[in-house]
CSV table of C-alpha atoms in Angstrom, one decimal:
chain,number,residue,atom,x,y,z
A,1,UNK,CA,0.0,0.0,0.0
A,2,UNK,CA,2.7,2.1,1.0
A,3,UNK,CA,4.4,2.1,-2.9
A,4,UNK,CA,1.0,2.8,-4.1
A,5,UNK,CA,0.6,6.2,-1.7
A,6,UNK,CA,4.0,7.3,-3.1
A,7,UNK,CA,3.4,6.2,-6.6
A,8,UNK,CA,0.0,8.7,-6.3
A,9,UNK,CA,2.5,11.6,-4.3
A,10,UNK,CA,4.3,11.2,-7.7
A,11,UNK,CA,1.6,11.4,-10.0
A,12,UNK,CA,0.6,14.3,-8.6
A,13,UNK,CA,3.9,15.6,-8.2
A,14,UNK,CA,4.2,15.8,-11.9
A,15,UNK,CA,0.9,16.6,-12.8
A,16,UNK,CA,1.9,19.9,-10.5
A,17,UNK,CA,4.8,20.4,-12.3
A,18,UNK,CA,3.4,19.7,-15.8
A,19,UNK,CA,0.4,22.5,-15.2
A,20,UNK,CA,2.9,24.9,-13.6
A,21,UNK,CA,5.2,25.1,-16.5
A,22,UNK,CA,2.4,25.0,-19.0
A,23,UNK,CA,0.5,28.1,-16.8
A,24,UNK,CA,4.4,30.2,-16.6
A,25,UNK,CA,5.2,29.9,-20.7
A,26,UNK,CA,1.5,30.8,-21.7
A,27,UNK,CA,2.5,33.7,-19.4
A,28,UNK,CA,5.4,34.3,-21.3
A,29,UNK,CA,7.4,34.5,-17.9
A,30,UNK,CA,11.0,33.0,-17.2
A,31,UNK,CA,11.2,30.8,-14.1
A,32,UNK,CA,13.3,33.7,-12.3
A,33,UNK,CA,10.5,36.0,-13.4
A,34,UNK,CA,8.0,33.6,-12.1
A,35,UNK,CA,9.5,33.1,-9.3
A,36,UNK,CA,9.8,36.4,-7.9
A,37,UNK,CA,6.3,37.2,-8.5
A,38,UNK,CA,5.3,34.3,-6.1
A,39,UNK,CA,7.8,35.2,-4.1
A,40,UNK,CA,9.6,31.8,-4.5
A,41,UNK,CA,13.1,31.1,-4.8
A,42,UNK,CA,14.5,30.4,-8.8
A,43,UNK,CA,15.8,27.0,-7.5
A,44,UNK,CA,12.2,25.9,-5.6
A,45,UNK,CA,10.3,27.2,-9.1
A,46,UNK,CA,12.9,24.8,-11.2
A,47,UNK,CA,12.4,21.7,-8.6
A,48,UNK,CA,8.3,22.2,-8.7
A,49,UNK,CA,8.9,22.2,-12.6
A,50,UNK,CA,10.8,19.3,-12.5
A,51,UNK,CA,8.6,16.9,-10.2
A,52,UNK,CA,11.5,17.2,-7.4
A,53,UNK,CA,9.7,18.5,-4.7
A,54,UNK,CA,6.6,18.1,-3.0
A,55,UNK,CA,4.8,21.7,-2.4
A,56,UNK,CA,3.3,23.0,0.6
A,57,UNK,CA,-0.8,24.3,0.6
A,58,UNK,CA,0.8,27.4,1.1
A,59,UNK,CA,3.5,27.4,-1.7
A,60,UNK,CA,0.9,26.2,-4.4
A,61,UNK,CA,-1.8,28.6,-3.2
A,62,UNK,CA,1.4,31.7,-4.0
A,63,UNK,CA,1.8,29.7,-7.3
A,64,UNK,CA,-1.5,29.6,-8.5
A,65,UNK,CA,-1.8,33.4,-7.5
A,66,UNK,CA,1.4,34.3,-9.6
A,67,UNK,CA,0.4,32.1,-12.2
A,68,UNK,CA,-3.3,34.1,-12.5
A,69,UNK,CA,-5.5,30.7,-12.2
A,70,UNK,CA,-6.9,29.3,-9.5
A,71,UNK,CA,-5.2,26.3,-7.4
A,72,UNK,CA,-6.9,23.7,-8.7
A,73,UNK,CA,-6.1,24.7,-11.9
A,74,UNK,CA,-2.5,23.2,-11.1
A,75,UNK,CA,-4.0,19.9,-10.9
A,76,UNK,CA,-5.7,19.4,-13.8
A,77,UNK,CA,-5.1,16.5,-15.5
A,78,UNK,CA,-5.5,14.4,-12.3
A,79,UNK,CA,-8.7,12.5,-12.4
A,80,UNK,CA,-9.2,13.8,-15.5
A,81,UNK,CA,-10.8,16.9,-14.1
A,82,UNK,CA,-11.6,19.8,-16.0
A,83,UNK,CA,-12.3,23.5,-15.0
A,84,UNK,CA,-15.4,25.7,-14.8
A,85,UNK,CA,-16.4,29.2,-13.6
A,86,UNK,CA,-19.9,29.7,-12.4
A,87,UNK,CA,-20.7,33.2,-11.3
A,88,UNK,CA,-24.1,33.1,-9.8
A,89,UNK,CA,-26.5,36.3,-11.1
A,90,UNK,CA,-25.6,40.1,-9.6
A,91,UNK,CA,-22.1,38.6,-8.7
A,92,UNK,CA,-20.0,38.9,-11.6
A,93,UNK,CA,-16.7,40.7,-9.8
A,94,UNK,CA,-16.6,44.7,-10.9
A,95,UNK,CA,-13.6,45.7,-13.0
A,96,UNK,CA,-12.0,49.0,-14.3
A,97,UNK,CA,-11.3,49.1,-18.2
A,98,UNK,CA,-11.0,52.4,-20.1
A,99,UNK,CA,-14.4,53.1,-20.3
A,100,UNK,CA,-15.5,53.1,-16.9
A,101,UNK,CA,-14.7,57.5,-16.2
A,102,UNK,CA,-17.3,57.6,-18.9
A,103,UNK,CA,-19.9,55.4,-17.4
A,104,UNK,CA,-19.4,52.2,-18.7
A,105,UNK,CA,-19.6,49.3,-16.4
A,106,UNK,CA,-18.2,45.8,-16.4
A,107,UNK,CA,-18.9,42.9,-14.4
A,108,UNK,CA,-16.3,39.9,-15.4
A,109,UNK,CA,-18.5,36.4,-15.6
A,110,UNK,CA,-15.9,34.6,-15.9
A,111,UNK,CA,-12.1,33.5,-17.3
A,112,UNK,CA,-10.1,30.1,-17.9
A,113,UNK,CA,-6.8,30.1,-19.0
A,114,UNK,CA,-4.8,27.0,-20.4
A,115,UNK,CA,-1.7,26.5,-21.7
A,116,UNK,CA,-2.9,27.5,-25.5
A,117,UNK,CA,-5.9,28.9,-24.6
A,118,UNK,CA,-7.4,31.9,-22.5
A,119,UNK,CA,-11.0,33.3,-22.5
A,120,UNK,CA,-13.1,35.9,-21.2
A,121,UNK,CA,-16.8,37.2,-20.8
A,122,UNK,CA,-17.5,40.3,-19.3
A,123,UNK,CA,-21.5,41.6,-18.9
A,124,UNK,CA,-21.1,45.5,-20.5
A,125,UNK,CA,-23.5,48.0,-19.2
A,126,UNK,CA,-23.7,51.8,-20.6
A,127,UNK,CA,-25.5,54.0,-18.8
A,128,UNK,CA,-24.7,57.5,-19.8
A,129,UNK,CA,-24.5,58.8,-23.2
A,130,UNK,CA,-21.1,60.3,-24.5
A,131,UNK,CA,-19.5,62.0,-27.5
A,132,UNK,CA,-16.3,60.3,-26.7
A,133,UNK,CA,-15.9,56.5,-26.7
A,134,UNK,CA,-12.8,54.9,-26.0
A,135,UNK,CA,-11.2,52.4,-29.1
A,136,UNK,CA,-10.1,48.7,-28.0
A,137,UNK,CA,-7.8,46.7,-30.0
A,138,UNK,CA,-6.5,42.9,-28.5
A,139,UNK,CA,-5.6,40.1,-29.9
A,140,UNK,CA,-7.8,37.5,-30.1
A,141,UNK,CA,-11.7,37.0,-31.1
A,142,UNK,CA,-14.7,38.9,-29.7
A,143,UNK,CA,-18.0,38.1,-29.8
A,144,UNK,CA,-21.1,41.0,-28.5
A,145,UNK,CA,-24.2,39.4,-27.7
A,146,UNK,CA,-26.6,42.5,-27.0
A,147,UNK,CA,-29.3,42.2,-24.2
A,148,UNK,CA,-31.1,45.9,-23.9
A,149,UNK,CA,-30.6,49.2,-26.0
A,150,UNK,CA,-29.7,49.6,-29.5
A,151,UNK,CA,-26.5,51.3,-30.2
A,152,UNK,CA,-24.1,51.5,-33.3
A,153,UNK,CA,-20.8,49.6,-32.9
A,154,UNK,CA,-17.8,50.3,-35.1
A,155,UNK,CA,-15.2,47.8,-35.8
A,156,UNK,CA,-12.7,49.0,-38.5
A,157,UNK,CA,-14.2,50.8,-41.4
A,158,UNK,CA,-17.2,49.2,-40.7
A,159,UNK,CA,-20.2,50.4,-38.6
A,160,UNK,CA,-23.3,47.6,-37.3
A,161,UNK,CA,-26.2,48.8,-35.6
A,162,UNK,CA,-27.2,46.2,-32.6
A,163,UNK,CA,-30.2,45.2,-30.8
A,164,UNK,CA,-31.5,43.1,-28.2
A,165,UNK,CA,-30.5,39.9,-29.8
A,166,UNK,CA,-28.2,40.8,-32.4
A,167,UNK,CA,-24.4,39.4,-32.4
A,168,UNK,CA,-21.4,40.7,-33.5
A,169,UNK,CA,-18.0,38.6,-33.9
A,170,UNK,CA,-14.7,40.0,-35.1
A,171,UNK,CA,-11.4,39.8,-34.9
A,172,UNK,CA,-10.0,42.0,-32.0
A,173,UNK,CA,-6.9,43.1,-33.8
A,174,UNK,CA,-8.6,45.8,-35.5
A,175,UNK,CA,-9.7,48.8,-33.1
A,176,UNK,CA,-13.4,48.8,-32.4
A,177,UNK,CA,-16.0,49.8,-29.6
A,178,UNK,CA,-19.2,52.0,-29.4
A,179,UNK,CA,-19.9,54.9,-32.1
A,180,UNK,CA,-23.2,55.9,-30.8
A,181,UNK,CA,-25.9,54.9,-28.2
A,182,UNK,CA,-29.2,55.4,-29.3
A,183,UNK,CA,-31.5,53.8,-26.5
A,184,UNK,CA,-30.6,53.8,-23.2
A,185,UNK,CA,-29.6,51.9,-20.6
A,186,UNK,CA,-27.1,49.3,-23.3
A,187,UNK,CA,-26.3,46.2,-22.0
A,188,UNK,CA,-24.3,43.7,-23.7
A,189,UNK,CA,-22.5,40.2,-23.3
A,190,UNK,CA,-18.9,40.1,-24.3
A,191,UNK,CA,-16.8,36.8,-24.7
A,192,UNK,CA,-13.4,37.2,-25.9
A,193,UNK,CA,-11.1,33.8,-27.0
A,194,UNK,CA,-8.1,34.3,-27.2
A,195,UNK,CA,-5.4,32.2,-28.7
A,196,UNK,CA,-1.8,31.0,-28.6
A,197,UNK,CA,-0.4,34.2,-26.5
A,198,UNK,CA,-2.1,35.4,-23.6
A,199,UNK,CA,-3.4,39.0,-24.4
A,200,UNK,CA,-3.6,41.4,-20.9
């Protein structure tokens, strides 16, 4: 029994280590880099990476914080278990982007990040009208699923008029955002997938 308790320490040894290089290169971090963001040493980073050491709740908690994914992100694999985000309704976590000062509001659903893949869905509210939007450009692709309001939405040359109902996907290279809000209060859905490289 005792081999079969070490051969599982091990497994999950390098299912640790597997995850927590994976999580650092999608980051585009070195393992010094990495490391002093947790607040590790270079040398415990490299033995985690390497299945050499067994890591305290503590240390793997600091990891997964560096890292930007939640702990038990760092054990997928294991059981073949696989993530999910589930933000119950009115608790989607407030966040500052560029058009906040001008009364746009976003509440983040939800984000999973993987080794080649990262996405993203914020809930978009506009409240006040402005003459001034703000332009995004990321990498990545976007999709706008529109709840309430109508407003126009530019994306390159190109302008689209949305509705309750209407979609818009594009690539998030080129710089888009709102034009004009014609009915008020605008609330949309926004899920951005991202690919290869992690876009901040």
């Amino acid at each position: 029994m005792a081999a079969d308790a070490g051969d599982d320490d091990k497994a999950l040894e390098r299912i640790i280590a597997v995850r927590a290089r994976e999580y650092r290169q999608a980051a585009g971090a070195s393992v010094g880099g990495m490391a002093q963001r947790v607040g590790i040493s270079k040398a415990m980073l490299s033995k985690i990476e390497n299945a050499q050491t067994a890591c305290s709740l503590t240390t793997l908690s600091r990891l997964a914080r560096g890292l930007g994914v939640p702990v038990t992100a760092l054990f997928r694999g294991m059981n073949d278990e696989r993530e999910a985000v589930f933000v119950p309704a009115g608790h989607g976590a407030r966040i500052v982007r560029r058009g906040t000062r001008i009364g746009h509001e976003y509440a983040l659903l939800g984000a999973l990040r993987g080794s080649n893949k990262r996405m993203e869905a914020l809930e978009v509210t506009l409240t006040e009208s402005s003459e001034v939007f703000p332009l995004f450009q990321h990498g990545g692709t976007e999709l706008i699923y529109m709840l309430d309001g109508v407003m126009v939405y530019g994306h390159g040359k190109s302008s689209y008029t949305l509705g309750a109902g209407d979609a818009l996907q594009f690539d998030g290279e080129a710089p888009h955002g709102p034009e004009k809000l014609i009915t008020l209060p605008i609330r949309f859905l926004t899920v951005t997938a991202f690919g290869d490289t992690p876009h901040h």
